[in-house]
PDB file of C-alpha atoms in Angstrom:
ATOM      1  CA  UNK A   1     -21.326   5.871  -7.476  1.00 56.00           C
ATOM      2  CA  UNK A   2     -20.917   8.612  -5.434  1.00 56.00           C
ATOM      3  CA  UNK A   3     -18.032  10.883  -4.128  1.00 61.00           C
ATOM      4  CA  UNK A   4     -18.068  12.029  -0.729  1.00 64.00           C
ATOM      5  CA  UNK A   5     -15.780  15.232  -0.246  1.00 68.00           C
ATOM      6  CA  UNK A   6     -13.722  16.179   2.958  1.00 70.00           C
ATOM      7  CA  UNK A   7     -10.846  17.619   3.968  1.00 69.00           C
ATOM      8  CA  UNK A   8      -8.041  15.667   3.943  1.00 67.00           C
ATOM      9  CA  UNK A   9      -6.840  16.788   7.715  1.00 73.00           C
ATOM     10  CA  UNK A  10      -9.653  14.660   8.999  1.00 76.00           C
ATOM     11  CA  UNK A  11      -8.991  11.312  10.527  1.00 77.00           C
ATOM     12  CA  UNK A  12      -9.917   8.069   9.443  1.00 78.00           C
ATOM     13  CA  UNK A  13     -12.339   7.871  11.945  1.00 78.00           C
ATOM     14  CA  UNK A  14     -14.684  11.189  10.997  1.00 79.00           C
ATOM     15  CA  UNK A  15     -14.261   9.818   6.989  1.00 79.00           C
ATOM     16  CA  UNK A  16     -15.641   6.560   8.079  1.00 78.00           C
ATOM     17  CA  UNK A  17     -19.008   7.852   9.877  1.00 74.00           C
ATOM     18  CA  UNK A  18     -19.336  10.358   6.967  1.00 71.00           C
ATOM     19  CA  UNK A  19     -19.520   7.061   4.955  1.00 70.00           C
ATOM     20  CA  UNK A  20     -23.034   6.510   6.377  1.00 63.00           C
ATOM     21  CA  UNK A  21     -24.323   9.910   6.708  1.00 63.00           C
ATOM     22  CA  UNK A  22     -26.301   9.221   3.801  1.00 54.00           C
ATOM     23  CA  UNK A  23     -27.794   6.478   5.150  1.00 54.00           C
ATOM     24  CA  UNK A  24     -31.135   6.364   7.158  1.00 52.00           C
ATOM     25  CA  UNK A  25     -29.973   5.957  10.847  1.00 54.00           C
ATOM     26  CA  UNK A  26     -32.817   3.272  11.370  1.00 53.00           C
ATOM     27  CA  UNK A  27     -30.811   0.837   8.220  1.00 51.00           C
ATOM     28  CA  UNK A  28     -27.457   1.594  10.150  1.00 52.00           C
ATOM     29  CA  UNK A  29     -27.185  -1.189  12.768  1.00 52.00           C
ATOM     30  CA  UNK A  30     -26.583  -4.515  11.127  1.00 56.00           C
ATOM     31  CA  UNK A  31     -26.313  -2.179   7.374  1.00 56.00           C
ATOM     32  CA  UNK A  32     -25.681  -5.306   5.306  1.00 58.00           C
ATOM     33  CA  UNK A  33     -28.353  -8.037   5.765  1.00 61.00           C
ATOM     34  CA  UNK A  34     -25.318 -10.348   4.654  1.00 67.00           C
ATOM     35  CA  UNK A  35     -21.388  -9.785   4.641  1.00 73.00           C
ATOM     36  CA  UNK A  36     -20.510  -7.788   2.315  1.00 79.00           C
ATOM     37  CA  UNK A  37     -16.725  -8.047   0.609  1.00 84.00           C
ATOM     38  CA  UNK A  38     -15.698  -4.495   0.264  1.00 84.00           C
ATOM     39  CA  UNK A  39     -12.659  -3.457  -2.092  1.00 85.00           C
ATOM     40  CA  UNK A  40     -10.706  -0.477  -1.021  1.00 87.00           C
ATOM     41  CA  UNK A  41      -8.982   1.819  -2.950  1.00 88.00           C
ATOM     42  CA  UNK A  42      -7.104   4.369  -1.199  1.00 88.00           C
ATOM     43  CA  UNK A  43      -5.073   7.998  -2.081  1.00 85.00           C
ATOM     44  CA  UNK A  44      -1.655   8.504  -2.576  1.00 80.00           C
ATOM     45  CA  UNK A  45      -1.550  10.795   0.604  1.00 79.00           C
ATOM     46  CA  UNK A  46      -2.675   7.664   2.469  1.00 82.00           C
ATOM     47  CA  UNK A  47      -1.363   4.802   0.578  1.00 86.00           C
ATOM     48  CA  UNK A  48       2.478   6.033   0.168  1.00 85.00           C
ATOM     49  CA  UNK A  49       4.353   4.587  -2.712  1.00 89.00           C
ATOM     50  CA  UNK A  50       7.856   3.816  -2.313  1.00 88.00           C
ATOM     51  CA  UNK A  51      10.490   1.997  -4.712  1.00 89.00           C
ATOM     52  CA  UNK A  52      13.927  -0.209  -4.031  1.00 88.00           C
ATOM     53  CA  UNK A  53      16.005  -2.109  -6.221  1.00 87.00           C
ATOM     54  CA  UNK A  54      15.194  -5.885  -6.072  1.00 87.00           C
ATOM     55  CA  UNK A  55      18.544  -7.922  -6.034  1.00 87.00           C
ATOM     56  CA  UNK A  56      19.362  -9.776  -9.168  1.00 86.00           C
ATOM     57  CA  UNK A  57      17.383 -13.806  -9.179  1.00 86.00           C
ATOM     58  CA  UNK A  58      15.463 -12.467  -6.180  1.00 86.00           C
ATOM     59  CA  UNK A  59      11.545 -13.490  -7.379  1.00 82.00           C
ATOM     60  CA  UNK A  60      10.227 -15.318  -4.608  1.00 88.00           C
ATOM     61  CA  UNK A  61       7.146 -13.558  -3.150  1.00 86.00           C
ATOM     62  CA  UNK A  62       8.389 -14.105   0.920  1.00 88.00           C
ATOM     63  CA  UNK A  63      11.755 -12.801   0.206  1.00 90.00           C
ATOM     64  CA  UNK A  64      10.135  -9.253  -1.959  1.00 90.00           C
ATOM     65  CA  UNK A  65       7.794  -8.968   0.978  1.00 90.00           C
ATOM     66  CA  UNK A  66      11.060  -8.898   3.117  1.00 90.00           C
ATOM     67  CA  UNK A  67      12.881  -6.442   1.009  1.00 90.00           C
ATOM     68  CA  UNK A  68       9.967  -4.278   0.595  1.00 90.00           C
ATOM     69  CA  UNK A  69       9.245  -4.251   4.141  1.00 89.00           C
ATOM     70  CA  UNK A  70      12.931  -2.528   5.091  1.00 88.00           C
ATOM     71  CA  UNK A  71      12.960  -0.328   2.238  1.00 87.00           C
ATOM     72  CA  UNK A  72       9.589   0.932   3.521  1.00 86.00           C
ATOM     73  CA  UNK A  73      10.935   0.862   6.688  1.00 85.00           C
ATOM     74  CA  UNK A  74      14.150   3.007   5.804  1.00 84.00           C
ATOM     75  CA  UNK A  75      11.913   5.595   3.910  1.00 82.00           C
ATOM     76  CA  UNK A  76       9.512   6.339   5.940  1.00 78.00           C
ATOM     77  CA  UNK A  77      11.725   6.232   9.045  1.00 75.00           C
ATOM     78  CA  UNK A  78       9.578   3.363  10.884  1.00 68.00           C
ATOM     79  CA  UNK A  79       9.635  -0.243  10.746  1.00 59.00           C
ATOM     80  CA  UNK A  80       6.934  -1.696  13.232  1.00 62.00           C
ATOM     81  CA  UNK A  81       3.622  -0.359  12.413  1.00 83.00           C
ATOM     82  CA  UNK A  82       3.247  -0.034   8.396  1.00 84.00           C
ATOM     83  CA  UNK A  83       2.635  -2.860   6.359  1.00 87.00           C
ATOM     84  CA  UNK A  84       3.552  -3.272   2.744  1.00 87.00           C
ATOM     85  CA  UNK A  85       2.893  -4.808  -0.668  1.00 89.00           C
ATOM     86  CA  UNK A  86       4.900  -4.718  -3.775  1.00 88.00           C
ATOM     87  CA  UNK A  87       3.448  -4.739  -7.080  1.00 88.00           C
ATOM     88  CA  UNK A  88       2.690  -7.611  -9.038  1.00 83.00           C
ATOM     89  CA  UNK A  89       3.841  -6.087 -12.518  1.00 84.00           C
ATOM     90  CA  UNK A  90       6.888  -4.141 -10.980  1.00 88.00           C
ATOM     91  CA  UNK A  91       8.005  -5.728  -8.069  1.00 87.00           C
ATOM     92  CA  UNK A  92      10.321  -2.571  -7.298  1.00 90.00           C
ATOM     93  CA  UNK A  93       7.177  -0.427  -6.366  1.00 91.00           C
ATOM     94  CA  UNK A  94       5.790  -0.571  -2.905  1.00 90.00           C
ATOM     95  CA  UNK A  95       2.487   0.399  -1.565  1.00 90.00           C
ATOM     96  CA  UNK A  96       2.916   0.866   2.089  1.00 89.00           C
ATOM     97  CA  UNK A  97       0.093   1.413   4.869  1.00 89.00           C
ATOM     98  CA  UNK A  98      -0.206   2.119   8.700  1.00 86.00           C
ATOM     99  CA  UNK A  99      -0.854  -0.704  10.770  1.00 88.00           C
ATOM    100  CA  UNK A 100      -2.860   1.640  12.352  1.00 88.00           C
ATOM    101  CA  UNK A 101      -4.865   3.333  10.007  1.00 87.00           C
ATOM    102  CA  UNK A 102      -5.464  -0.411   8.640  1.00 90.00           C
ATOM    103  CA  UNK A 103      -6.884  -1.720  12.102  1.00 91.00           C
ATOM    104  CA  UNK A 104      -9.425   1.199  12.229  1.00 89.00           C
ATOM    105  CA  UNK A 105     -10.255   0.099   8.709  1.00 89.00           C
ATOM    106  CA  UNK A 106     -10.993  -3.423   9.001  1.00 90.00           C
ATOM    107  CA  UNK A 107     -12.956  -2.871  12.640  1.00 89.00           C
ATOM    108  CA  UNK A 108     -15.490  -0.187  10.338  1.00 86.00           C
ATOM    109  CA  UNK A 109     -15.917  -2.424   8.078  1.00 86.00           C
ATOM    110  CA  UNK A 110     -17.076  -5.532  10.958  1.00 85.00           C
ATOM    111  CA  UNK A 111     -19.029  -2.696  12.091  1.00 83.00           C
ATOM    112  CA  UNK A 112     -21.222  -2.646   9.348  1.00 79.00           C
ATOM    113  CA  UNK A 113     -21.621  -6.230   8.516  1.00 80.00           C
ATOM    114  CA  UNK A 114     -18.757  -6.066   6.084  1.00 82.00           C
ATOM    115  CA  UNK A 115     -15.409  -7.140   5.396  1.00 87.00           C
ATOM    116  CA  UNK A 116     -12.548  -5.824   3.777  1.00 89.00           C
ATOM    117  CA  UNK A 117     -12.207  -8.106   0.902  1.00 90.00           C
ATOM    118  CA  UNK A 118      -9.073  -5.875  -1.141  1.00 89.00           C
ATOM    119  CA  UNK A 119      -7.187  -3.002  -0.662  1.00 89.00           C
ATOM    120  CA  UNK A 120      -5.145  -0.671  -3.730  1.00 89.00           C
ATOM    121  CA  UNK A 121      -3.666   2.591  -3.625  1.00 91.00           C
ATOM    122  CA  UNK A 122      -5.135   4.508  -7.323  1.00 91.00           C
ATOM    123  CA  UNK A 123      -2.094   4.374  -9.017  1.00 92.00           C
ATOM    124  CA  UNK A 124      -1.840   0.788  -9.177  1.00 92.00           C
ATOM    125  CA  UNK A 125      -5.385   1.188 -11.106  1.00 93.00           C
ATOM    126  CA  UNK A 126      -3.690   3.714 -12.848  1.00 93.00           C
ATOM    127  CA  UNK A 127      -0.932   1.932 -13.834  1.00 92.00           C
ATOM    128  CA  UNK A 128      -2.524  -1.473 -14.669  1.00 92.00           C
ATOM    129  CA  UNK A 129      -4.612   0.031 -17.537  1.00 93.00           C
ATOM    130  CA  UNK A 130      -4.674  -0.495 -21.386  1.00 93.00           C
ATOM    131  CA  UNK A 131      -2.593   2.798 -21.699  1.00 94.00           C
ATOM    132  CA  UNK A 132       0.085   2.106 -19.186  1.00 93.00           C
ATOM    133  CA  UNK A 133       0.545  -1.522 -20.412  1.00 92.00           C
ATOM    134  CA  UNK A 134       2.121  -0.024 -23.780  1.00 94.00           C
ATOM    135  CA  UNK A 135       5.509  -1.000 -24.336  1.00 92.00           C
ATOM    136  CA  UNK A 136       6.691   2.633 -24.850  1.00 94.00           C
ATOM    137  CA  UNK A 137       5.261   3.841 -21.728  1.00 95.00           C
ATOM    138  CA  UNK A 138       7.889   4.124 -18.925  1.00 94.00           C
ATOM    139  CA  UNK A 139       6.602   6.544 -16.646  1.00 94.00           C
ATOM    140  CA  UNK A 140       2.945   7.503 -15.135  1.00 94.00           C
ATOM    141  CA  UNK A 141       2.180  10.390 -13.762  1.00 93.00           C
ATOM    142  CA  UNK A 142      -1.372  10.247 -11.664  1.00 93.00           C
ATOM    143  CA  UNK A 143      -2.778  14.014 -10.344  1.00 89.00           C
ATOM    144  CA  UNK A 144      -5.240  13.245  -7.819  1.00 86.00           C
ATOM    145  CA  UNK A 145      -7.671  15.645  -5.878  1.00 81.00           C
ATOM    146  CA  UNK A 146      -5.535  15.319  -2.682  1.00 78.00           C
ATOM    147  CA  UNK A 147      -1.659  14.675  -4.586  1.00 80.00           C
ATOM    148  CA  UNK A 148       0.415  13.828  -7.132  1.00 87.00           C
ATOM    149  CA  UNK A 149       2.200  10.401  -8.079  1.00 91.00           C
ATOM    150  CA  UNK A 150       5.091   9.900 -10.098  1.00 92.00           C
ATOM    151  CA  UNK A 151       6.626   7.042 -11.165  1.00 93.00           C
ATOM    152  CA  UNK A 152       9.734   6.518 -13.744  1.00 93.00           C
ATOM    153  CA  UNK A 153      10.873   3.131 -14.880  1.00 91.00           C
ATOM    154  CA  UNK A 154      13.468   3.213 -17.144  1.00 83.00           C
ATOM    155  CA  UNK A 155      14.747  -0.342 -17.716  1.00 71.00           C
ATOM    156  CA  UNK A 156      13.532  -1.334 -14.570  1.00 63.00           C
ATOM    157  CA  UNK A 157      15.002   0.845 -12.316  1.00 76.00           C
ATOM    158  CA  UNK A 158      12.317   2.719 -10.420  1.00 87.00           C
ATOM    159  CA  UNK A 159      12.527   6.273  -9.461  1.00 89.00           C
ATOM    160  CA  UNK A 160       8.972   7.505  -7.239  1.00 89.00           C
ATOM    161  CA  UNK A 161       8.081  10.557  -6.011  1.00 85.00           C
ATOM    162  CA  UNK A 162       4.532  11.660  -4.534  1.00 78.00           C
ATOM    163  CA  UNK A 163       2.344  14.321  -2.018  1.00 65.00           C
ATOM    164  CA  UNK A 164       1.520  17.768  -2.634  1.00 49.00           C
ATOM    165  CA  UNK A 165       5.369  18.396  -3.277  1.00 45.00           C
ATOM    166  CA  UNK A 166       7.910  16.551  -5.123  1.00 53.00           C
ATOM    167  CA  UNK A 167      12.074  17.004  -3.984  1.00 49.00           C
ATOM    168  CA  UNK A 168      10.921  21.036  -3.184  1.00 49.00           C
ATOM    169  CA  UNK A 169       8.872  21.176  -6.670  1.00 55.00           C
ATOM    170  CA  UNK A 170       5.234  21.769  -6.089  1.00 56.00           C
ATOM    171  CA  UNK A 171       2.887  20.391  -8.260  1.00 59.00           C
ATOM    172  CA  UNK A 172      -0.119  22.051  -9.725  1.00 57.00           C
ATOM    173  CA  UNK A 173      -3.495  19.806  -8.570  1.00 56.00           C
ATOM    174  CA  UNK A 174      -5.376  21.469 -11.283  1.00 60.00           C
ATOM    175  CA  UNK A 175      -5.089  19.894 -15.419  1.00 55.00           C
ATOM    176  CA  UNK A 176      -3.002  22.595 -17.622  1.00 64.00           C
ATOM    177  CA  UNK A 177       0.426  23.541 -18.660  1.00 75.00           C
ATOM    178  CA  UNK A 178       1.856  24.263 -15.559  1.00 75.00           C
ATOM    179  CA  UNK A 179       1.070  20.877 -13.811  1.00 75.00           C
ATOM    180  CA  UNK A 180       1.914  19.354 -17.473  1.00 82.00           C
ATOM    181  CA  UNK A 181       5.575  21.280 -17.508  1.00 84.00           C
ATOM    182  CA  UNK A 182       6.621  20.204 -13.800  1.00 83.00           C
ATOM    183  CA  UNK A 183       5.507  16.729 -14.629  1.00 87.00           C
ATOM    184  CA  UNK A 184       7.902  16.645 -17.700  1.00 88.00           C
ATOM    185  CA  UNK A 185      10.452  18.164 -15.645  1.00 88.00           C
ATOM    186  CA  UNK A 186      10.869  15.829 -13.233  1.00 88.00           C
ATOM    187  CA  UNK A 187      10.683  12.849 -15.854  1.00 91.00           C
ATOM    188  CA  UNK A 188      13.452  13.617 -17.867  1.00 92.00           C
ATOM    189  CA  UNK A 189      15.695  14.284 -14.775  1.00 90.00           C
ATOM    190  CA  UNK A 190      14.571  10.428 -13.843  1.00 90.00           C
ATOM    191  CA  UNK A 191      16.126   9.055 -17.815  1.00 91.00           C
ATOM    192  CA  UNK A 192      12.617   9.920 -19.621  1.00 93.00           C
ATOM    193  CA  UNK A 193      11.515  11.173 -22.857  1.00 92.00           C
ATOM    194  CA  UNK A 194       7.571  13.243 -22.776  1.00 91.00           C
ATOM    195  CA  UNK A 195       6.127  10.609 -25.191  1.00 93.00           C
ATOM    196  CA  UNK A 196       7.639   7.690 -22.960  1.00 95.00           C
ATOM    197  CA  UNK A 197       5.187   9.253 -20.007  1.00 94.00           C
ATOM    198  CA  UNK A 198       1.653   8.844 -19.285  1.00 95.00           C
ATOM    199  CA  UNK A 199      -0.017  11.555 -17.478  1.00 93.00           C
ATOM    200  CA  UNK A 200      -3.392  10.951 -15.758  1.00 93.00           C
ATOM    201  CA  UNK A 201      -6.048  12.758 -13.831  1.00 90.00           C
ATOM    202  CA  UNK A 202      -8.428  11.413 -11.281  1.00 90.00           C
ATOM    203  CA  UNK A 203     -11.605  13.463 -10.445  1.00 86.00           C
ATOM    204  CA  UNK A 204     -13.975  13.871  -7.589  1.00 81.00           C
ATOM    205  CA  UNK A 205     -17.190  14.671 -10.339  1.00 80.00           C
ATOM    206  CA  UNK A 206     -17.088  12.421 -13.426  1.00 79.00           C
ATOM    207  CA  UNK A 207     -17.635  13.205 -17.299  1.00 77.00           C
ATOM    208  CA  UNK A 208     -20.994  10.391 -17.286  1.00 74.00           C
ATOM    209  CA  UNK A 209     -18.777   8.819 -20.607  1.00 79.00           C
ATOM    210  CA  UNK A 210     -15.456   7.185 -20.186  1.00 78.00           C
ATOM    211  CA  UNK A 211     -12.510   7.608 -22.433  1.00 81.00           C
ATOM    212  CA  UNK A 212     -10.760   4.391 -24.283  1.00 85.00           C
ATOM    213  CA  UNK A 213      -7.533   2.675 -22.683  1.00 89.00           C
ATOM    214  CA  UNK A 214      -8.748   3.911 -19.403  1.00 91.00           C
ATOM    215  CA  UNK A 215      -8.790   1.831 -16.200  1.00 91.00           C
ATOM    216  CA  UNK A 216     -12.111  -0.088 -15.939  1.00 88.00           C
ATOM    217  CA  UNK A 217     -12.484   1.116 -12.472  1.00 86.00           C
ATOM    218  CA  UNK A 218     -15.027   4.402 -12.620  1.00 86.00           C
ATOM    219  CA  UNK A 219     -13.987   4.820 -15.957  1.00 88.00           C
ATOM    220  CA  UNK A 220     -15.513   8.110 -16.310  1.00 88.00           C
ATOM    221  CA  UNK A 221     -13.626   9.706 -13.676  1.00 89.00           C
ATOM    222  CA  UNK A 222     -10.369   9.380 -15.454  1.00 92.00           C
ATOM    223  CA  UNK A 223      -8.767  11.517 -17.910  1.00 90.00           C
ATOM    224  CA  UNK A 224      -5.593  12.865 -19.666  1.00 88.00           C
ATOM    225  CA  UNK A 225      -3.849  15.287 -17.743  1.00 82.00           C
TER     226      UNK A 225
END
């Protein structure tokens, strides 16, 4: 696996072609000999996470999708062109998506043969590993190279932030006390206690050996914050 760097003001469009600079420009036309299924996962600063509270007896997938779609709607001031998904463990978090930004992805991906099989913003990964899943852990906290995500779930009810800052609180990018300290901060105003919280860092260069409980996705790019 390899990272490609760039700066997060480009568009979709310039991240795409940088996708195949690597690649001979003779291969490029017709690059998969067969259709390739491609799963996607995508950053925080692209993938925004939202939360709502889900009506008591309300489980039906249609109906969440509806919910989901005006809370997104509401938060991020726009209603027509994002698209949504909650999750399947907590319904009350919401990964939400451009229409746009989606269109552009799925015609790159016919461009090359492919097809865009699955698509995840990293702290669902992040949140669907062995450590999460332990019944003492209420709140994740992901540090990526481009933002932060925070979630809080105390007894279901779901308090998110994430970005590069947090309700006017910025967030150190970089592992160490003062990332650690802001992160705590914020928890316990959201109901939590520091060992109810697991705090999580996502790399661009990984260690070559991954760490137990991590997710299974490029395992050795993950580590404790």
């Amino acid at each position: 696996m390899k990272v490609l760097e760039h700066p997060i003001t480009w568009p979709l469009k310039r991240v795409l072609a940088g996708v195949l600079e690597p690649i001979p420009a003779g291969v490029k036309p017709g690059l998969f000999k067969r259709r390739i299924r491609l799963h996607i996962t995508l950053s925080t600063n692209v993938c925004e996470l939202i939360s709502f509270a889900v009506p008591q007896g309300v489980r039906k997938y249609g109906e969440l999708q509806q919910l989901a779609q005006a809370a997104a709607a509401q938060a991020l001031d726009s209603a027509a062109d994002i698209v949504v998904a909650t999750d399947p463990f907590t319904p009350e978090l919401v990964a939400s998506l451009g229409v746009r930004f989606l269109e552009d992805l799925h015609a790159w991906a016919m461009g090359c043969g492919a097809v865009v099989a699955s698509l995840q913003p990293l702290w669902t990964i992040a949140s669907h590993c062995a450590l999460a899943r332990r019944p003492q852990i209420e709140g994740l906290a992901l540090v990526e190279p481009d933002g932060v995500t925070l979630i809080a779930c105390p007894a279901a009810n779901c308090a998110v932030a994430n970005g590069r800052s947090l309700s006017g609180m910025a967030i150190s990018l970089e592992p160490g006390e003062e990332a650690r300290a802001s992160i705590l901060r914020w928890m316990v105003s959201n109901g939590l206690k520091d060992d109810a919280v697991l705090s999580l860092k996502f790399a661009l260069h990984g260690t070559g050996k991954a760490q137990g409980g991590m997710p299974r996705v490029w395992p050795e790019y993950w580590s404790r914050l």
